[in-house]
PDB file of C-alpha atoms in Angstrom:
ATOM      1  CA  MET B   1     127.830  44.479  89.729  1.00  0.00           C
ATOM      2  CA  SER B   2     130.024  46.746  91.728  1.00  0.00           C
ATOM      3  CA  ASN B   3     132.714  47.851  89.296  1.00  0.00           C
ATOM      4  CA  ASN B   4     134.407  47.159  85.998  1.00  0.00           C
ATOM      5  CA  LYS B   5     137.287  45.207  87.618  1.00  0.00           C
ATOM      6  CA  ASP B   6     134.797  42.888  89.345  1.00  0.00           C
ATOM      7  CA  ASP B   7     132.864  42.471  86.074  1.00  0.00           C
ATOM      8  CA  LYS B   8     136.058  41.437  84.279  1.00  0.00           C
ATOM      9  CA  GLU B   9     136.870  38.899  86.990  1.00  0.00           C
ATOM     10  CA  VAL B  10     133.377  37.382  86.833  1.00  0.00           C
ATOM     11  CA  LEU B  11     133.546  37.198  83.043  1.00  0.00           C
ATOM     12  CA  LYS B  12     137.031  35.665  83.194  1.00  0.00           C
ATOM     13  CA  ASN B  13     135.787  32.965  85.595  1.00  0.00           C
ATOM     14  CA  ILE B  14     132.786  32.164  83.382  1.00  0.00           C
ATOM     15  CA  LEU B  15     134.926  31.968  80.246  1.00  0.00           C
ATOM     16  CA  HIS B  16     137.506  29.795  82.008  1.00  0.00           C
ATOM     17  CA  LYS B  17     134.798  27.302  82.988  1.00  0.00           C
ATOM     18  CA  LEU B  18     133.299  27.283  79.493  1.00  0.00           C
ATOM     19  CA  ILE B  19     136.713  26.699  77.919  1.00  0.00           C
ATOM     20  CA  LYS B  20     137.266  23.770  80.317  1.00  0.00           C
ATOM     21  CA  GLY B  21     133.989  22.299  79.013  1.00  0.00           C
ATOM     22  CA  THR B  22     131.705  23.137  81.922  1.00  0.00           C
ATOM     23  CA  ASP B  23     128.134  23.453  80.704  1.00  0.00           C
ATOM     24  CA  THR B  24     126.212  26.621  81.469  1.00  0.00           C
ATOM     25  CA  LYS B  25     123.722  24.901  83.792  1.00  0.00           C
ATOM     26  CA  SER B  26     126.593  23.713  85.957  1.00  0.00           C
ATOM     27  CA  ILE B  27     127.921  27.262  86.111  1.00  0.00           C
ATOM     28  CA  VAL B  28     124.485  28.432  87.262  1.00  0.00           C
ATOM     29  CA  TYR B  29     124.325  25.753  89.977  1.00  0.00           C
ATOM     30  CA  GLU B  30     127.858  26.615  91.123  1.00  0.00           C
ATOM     31  CA  ALA B  31     126.913  30.292  91.324  1.00  0.00           C
ATOM     32  CA  ILE B  32     123.853  29.431  93.411  1.00  0.00           C
ATOM     33  CA  GLU B  33     125.983  27.305  95.717  1.00  0.00           C
ATOM     34  CA  ARG B  34     128.189  30.357  96.376  1.00  0.00           C
ATOM     35  CA  ASP B  35     125.222  32.784  96.332  1.00  0.00           C
ATOM     36  CA  ASP B  36     127.106  34.559  93.548  1.00  0.00           C
ATOM     37  CA  ASP B  37     124.538  36.886  92.029  1.00  0.00           C
ATOM     38  CA  SER B  38     127.216  38.611  89.920  1.00  0.00           C
ATOM     39  CA  THR B  39     127.769  35.462  87.856  1.00  0.00           C
ATOM     40  CA  LEU B  40     124.022  34.939  87.423  1.00  0.00           C
ATOM     41  CA  ASN B  41     123.538  38.548  86.352  1.00  0.00           C
ATOM     42  CA  MET B  42     126.414  38.266  83.878  1.00  0.00           C
ATOM     43  CA  LEU B  43     124.892  35.116  82.351  1.00  0.00           C
ATOM     44  CA  VAL B  44     121.448  36.744  82.103  1.00  0.00           C
ATOM     45  CA  ASP B  45     122.951  39.876  80.558  1.00  0.00           C
ATOM     46  CA  ALA B  46     124.645  37.642  77.983  1.00  0.00           C
ATOM     47  CA  GLY B  47     121.271  36.120  77.049  1.00  0.00           C
ATOM     48  CA  TYR B  48     121.026  33.011  79.233  1.00  0.00           C
ATOM     49  CA  LYS B  49     117.406  31.901  79.710  1.00  0.00           C
ATOM     50  CA  PHE B  50     116.286  29.764  82.631  1.00  0.00           C
ATOM     51  CA  GLY B  51     114.371  26.671  81.507  1.00  0.00           C
ATOM     52  CA  VAL B  52     110.952  25.757  82.894  1.00  0.00           C
ATOM     53  CA  LYS B  53     112.239  22.388  84.111  1.00  0.00           C
ATOM     54  CA  ASP B  54     115.412  23.749  85.724  1.00  0.00           C
ATOM     55  CA  ASN B  55     115.156  23.618  89.509  1.00  0.00           C
ATOM     56  CA  PHE B  56     117.418  26.608  90.115  1.00  0.00           C
ATOM     57  CA  VAL B  57     114.889  28.289  92.451  1.00  0.00           C
ATOM     58  CA  PHE B  58     114.620  25.078  94.484  1.00  0.00           C
ATOM     59  CA  SER B  59     118.415  24.992  94.758  1.00  0.00           C
ATOM     60  CA  ALA B  60     118.532  28.637  95.861  1.00  0.00           C
ATOM     61  CA  VAL B  61     115.931  27.946  98.568  1.00  0.00           C
ATOM     62  CA  ASP B  62     117.731  24.767  99.642  1.00  0.00           C
ATOM     63  CA  LEU B  63     121.107  26.517  99.871  1.00  0.00           C
ATOM     64  CA  LYS B  64     119.650  29.735 101.332  1.00  0.00           C
ATOM     65  CA  ALA B  65     121.162  31.659  98.416  1.00  0.00           C
ATOM     66  CA  LYS B  66     118.985  34.746  98.812  1.00  0.00           C
ATOM     67  CA  LYS B  67     120.882  37.040  96.426  1.00  0.00           C
ATOM     68  CA  CYS B  68     120.672  34.421  93.687  1.00  0.00           C
ATOM     69  CA  LEU B  69     117.016  33.791  94.481  1.00  0.00           C
ATOM     70  CA  ASP B  70     116.277  37.446  93.735  1.00  0.00           C
ATOM     71  CA  VAL B  71     118.049  37.225  90.366  1.00  0.00           C
ATOM     72  CA  LEU B  72     116.264  33.993  89.485  1.00  0.00           C
ATOM     73  CA  LEU B  73     112.828  35.341  90.353  1.00  0.00           C
ATOM     74  CA  LYS B  74     113.449  38.613  88.537  1.00  0.00           C
ATOM     75  CA  ASN B  75     114.469  36.740  85.387  1.00  0.00           C
ATOM     76  CA  GLY B  76     111.706  34.171  85.117  1.00  0.00           C
ATOM     77  CA  ALA B  77     113.228  31.018  86.584  1.00  0.00           C
ATOM     78  CA  SER B  78     110.681  28.296  87.343  1.00  0.00           C
ATOM     79  CA  ILE B  79     109.038  28.620  90.755  1.00  0.00           C
ATOM     80  CA  THR B  80     107.487  25.148  90.509  1.00  0.00           C
ATOM     81  CA  ALA B  81     110.357  22.948  89.300  1.00  0.00           C
ATOM     82  CA  SER B  82     110.950  20.523  92.138  1.00  0.00           C
ATOM     83  CA  GLY B  83     114.083  19.126  93.683  1.00  0.00           C
ATOM     84  CA  ARG B  84     114.922  16.210  95.948  1.00  0.00           C
ATOM     85  CA  THR B  85     115.555  16.580  99.637  1.00  0.00           C
ATOM     86  CA  MET B  86     115.525  14.403 102.730  1.00  0.00           C
ATOM     87  CA  VAL B  87     112.273  14.532 104.724  1.00  0.00           C
ATOM     88  CA  SER B  88     111.743  12.233 107.715  1.00  0.00           C
ATOM     89  CA  GLY B  89     114.534   9.915 106.559  1.00  0.00           C
ATOM     90  CA  ASP B  90     113.334   9.585 102.956  1.00  0.00           C
ATOM     91  CA  PHE B  91     114.187  11.462  99.804  1.00  0.00           C
ATOM     92  CA  THR B  92     111.198  13.258  98.360  1.00  0.00           C
ATOM     93  CA  ASN B  93     110.512  15.763  95.605  1.00  0.00           C
ATOM     94  CA  LEU B  94     109.357  19.181  96.772  1.00  0.00           C
ATOM     95  CA  GLU B  95     108.518  22.425  95.030  1.00  0.00           C
ATOM     96  CA  PRO B  96     110.410  25.528  96.188  1.00  0.00           C
ATOM     97  CA  LEU B  97     107.466  26.875  98.240  1.00  0.00           C
ATOM     98  CA  GLU B  98     107.081  23.515  99.973  1.00  0.00           C
ATOM     99  CA  LEU B  99     110.771  23.536 100.869  1.00  0.00           C
ATOM    100  CA  ALA B 100     110.570  27.108 102.165  1.00  0.00           C
ATOM    101  CA  CYS B 101     107.623  26.156 104.410  1.00  0.00           C
ATOM    102  CA  LEU B 102     109.240  22.895 105.546  1.00  0.00           C
ATOM    103  CA  THR B 103     112.429  24.719 106.542  1.00  0.00           C
ATOM    104  CA  ASN B 104     110.515  27.666 108.025  1.00  0.00           C
ATOM    105  CA  GLN B 105     112.024  30.184 105.627  1.00  0.00           C
ATOM    106  CA  ILE B 106     108.933  32.354 105.798  1.00  0.00           C
ATOM    107  CA  ASP B 107     110.612  35.379 104.206  1.00  0.00           C
ATOM    108  CA  VAL B 108     111.497  33.197 101.230  1.00  0.00           C
ATOM    109  CA  ALA B 109     107.992  31.691 101.129  1.00  0.00           C
ATOM    110  CA  GLU B 110     106.557  35.214 101.055  1.00  0.00           C
ATOM    111  CA  LYS B 111     108.886  36.195  98.206  1.00  0.00           C
ATOM    112  CA  LEU B 112     107.889  33.103  96.219  1.00  0.00           C
ATOM    113  CA  VAL B 113     104.172  33.815  96.677  1.00  0.00           C
ATOM    114  CA  GLN B 114     104.697  37.465  95.749  1.00  0.00           C
ATOM    115  CA  ASN B 115     106.252  36.184  92.523  1.00  0.00           C
ATOM    116  CA  GLY B 116     103.350  33.890  91.665  1.00  0.00           C
ATOM    117  CA  ALA B 117     103.924  30.637  93.532  1.00  0.00           C
ATOM    118  CA  SER B 118     100.621  28.899  94.135  1.00  0.00           C
ATOM    119  CA  LEU B 119      99.576  27.736  97.582  1.00  0.00           C
ATOM    120  CA  LYS B 120      98.790  24.398  95.981  1.00  0.00           C
ATOM    121  CA  THR B 121     101.343  22.001  94.557  1.00  0.00           C
ATOM    122  CA  VAL B 122     101.198  21.066  90.895  1.00  0.00           C
ATOM    123  CA  TYR B 123      99.380  17.951  92.143  1.00  0.00           C
ATOM    124  CA  GLY B 124      96.725  20.051  93.895  1.00  0.00           C
ATOM    125  CA  LYS B 125      97.850  19.559  97.504  1.00  0.00           C
ATOM    126  CA  ASN B 126      97.289  22.537  99.816  1.00  0.00           C
ATOM    127  CA  ILE B 127     100.782  23.548 100.933  1.00  0.00           C
ATOM    128  CA  LEU B 128      99.548  25.411 104.017  1.00  0.00           C
ATOM    129  CA  VAL B 129      97.722  22.324 105.261  1.00  0.00           C
ATOM    130  CA  LYS B 130     100.523  19.928 104.332  1.00  0.00           C
ATOM    131  CA  TYR B 131     103.159  21.993 106.206  1.00  0.00           C
ATOM    132  CA  ALA B 132     100.992  23.395 109.004  1.00  0.00           C
ATOM    133  CA  LYS B 133     103.300  21.981 111.691  1.00  0.00           C
ATOM    134  CA  TYR B 134     106.211  24.004 110.287  1.00  0.00           C
ATOM    135  CA  ILE B 135     104.508  27.388 109.860  1.00  0.00           C
ATOM    136  CA  SER B 136     102.211  29.242 112.216  1.00  0.00           C
ATOM    137  CA  LYS B 137      98.624  30.113 111.413  1.00  0.00           C
ATOM    138  CA  ASP B 138      99.610  33.792 111.249  1.00  0.00           C
ATOM    139  CA  GLU B 139     102.385  33.008 108.756  1.00  0.00           C
ATOM    140  CA  GLY B 140      99.904  30.992 106.695  1.00  0.00           C
ATOM    141  CA  ASP B 141      97.451  33.898 106.792  1.00  0.00           C
ATOM    142  CA  VAL B 142     100.173  36.236 105.504  1.00  0.00           C
ATOM    143  CA  LEU B 143     100.900  33.828 102.633  1.00  0.00           C
ATOM    144  CA  LYS B 144      97.172  33.651 101.777  1.00  0.00           C
ATOM    145  CA  HIS B 145      96.976  37.444 101.771  1.00  0.00           C
ATOM    146  CA  LEU B 146     100.044  37.755  99.524  1.00  0.00           C
ATOM    147  CA  HIS B 147      98.595  35.119  97.184  1.00  0.00           C
ATOM    148  CA  ARG B 148      95.332  37.057  96.897  1.00  0.00           C
ATOM    149  CA  GLU B 149      97.253  40.274  96.214  1.00  0.00           C
ATOM    150  CA  TYR B 150      99.292  38.594  93.493  1.00  0.00           C
ATOM    151  CA  LEU B 151      96.201  37.172  91.807  1.00  0.00           C
ATOM    152  CA  GLN B 152      94.372  40.495  91.973  1.00  0.00           C
ATOM    153  CA  ALA B 153      97.370  42.398  90.625  1.00  0.00           C
ATOM    154  CA  HIS B 154      97.578  40.003  87.701  1.00  0.00           C
ATOM    155  CA  ASN B 155      93.809  39.945  87.068  1.00  0.00           C
ATOM    156  CA  ASN B 156      93.744  36.245  87.692  1.00  0.00           C
ATOM    157  CA  ASP B 157      90.305  34.686  88.150  1.00  0.00           C
ATOM    158  CA  LEU B 158      91.607  31.512  89.778  1.00  0.00           C
ATOM    159  CA  ASP B 159      89.937  30.288  92.952  1.00  0.00           C
ATOM    160  CA  ILE B 160      91.887  31.890  95.769  1.00  0.00           C
ATOM    161  CA  LYS B 161      90.042  30.249  98.644  1.00  0.00           C
ATOM    162  CA  MET B 162      92.377  28.179 100.779  1.00  0.00           C
TER     163      MET B 162
END
């Protein structure tokens, strides 16, 4: 956060919402909608923990809230919790990495993979194959390389062949 005056304003806004009965998850979603990393940082500093089923990362990818995405990833928010979006005229559930590939947010896809996102969905579908028409082969190769690096850095013996 930039200065003490800004911190007080952020805290005042959070407290105002809590007093009005707004639940903390709603405050998080509102912060993501505004890409307000100051509010997220304040909540984390106060002890807020992101739940494994909360799709905050999906929301940040969907709303292109890159500052909030950084805070979420740094603080352990779920990188697999899916969200609903419109694809080819139908609503479907997608994981954050799928959404990043579908919307050609390659920088975001790279960040997700660098933070442990698998190149397979929780149902075992190969994301690079499934979204090949949205990302280039070179972009897919970069994601594979980043995935290998992540697994090696974390001494993970999982099959990294894609």
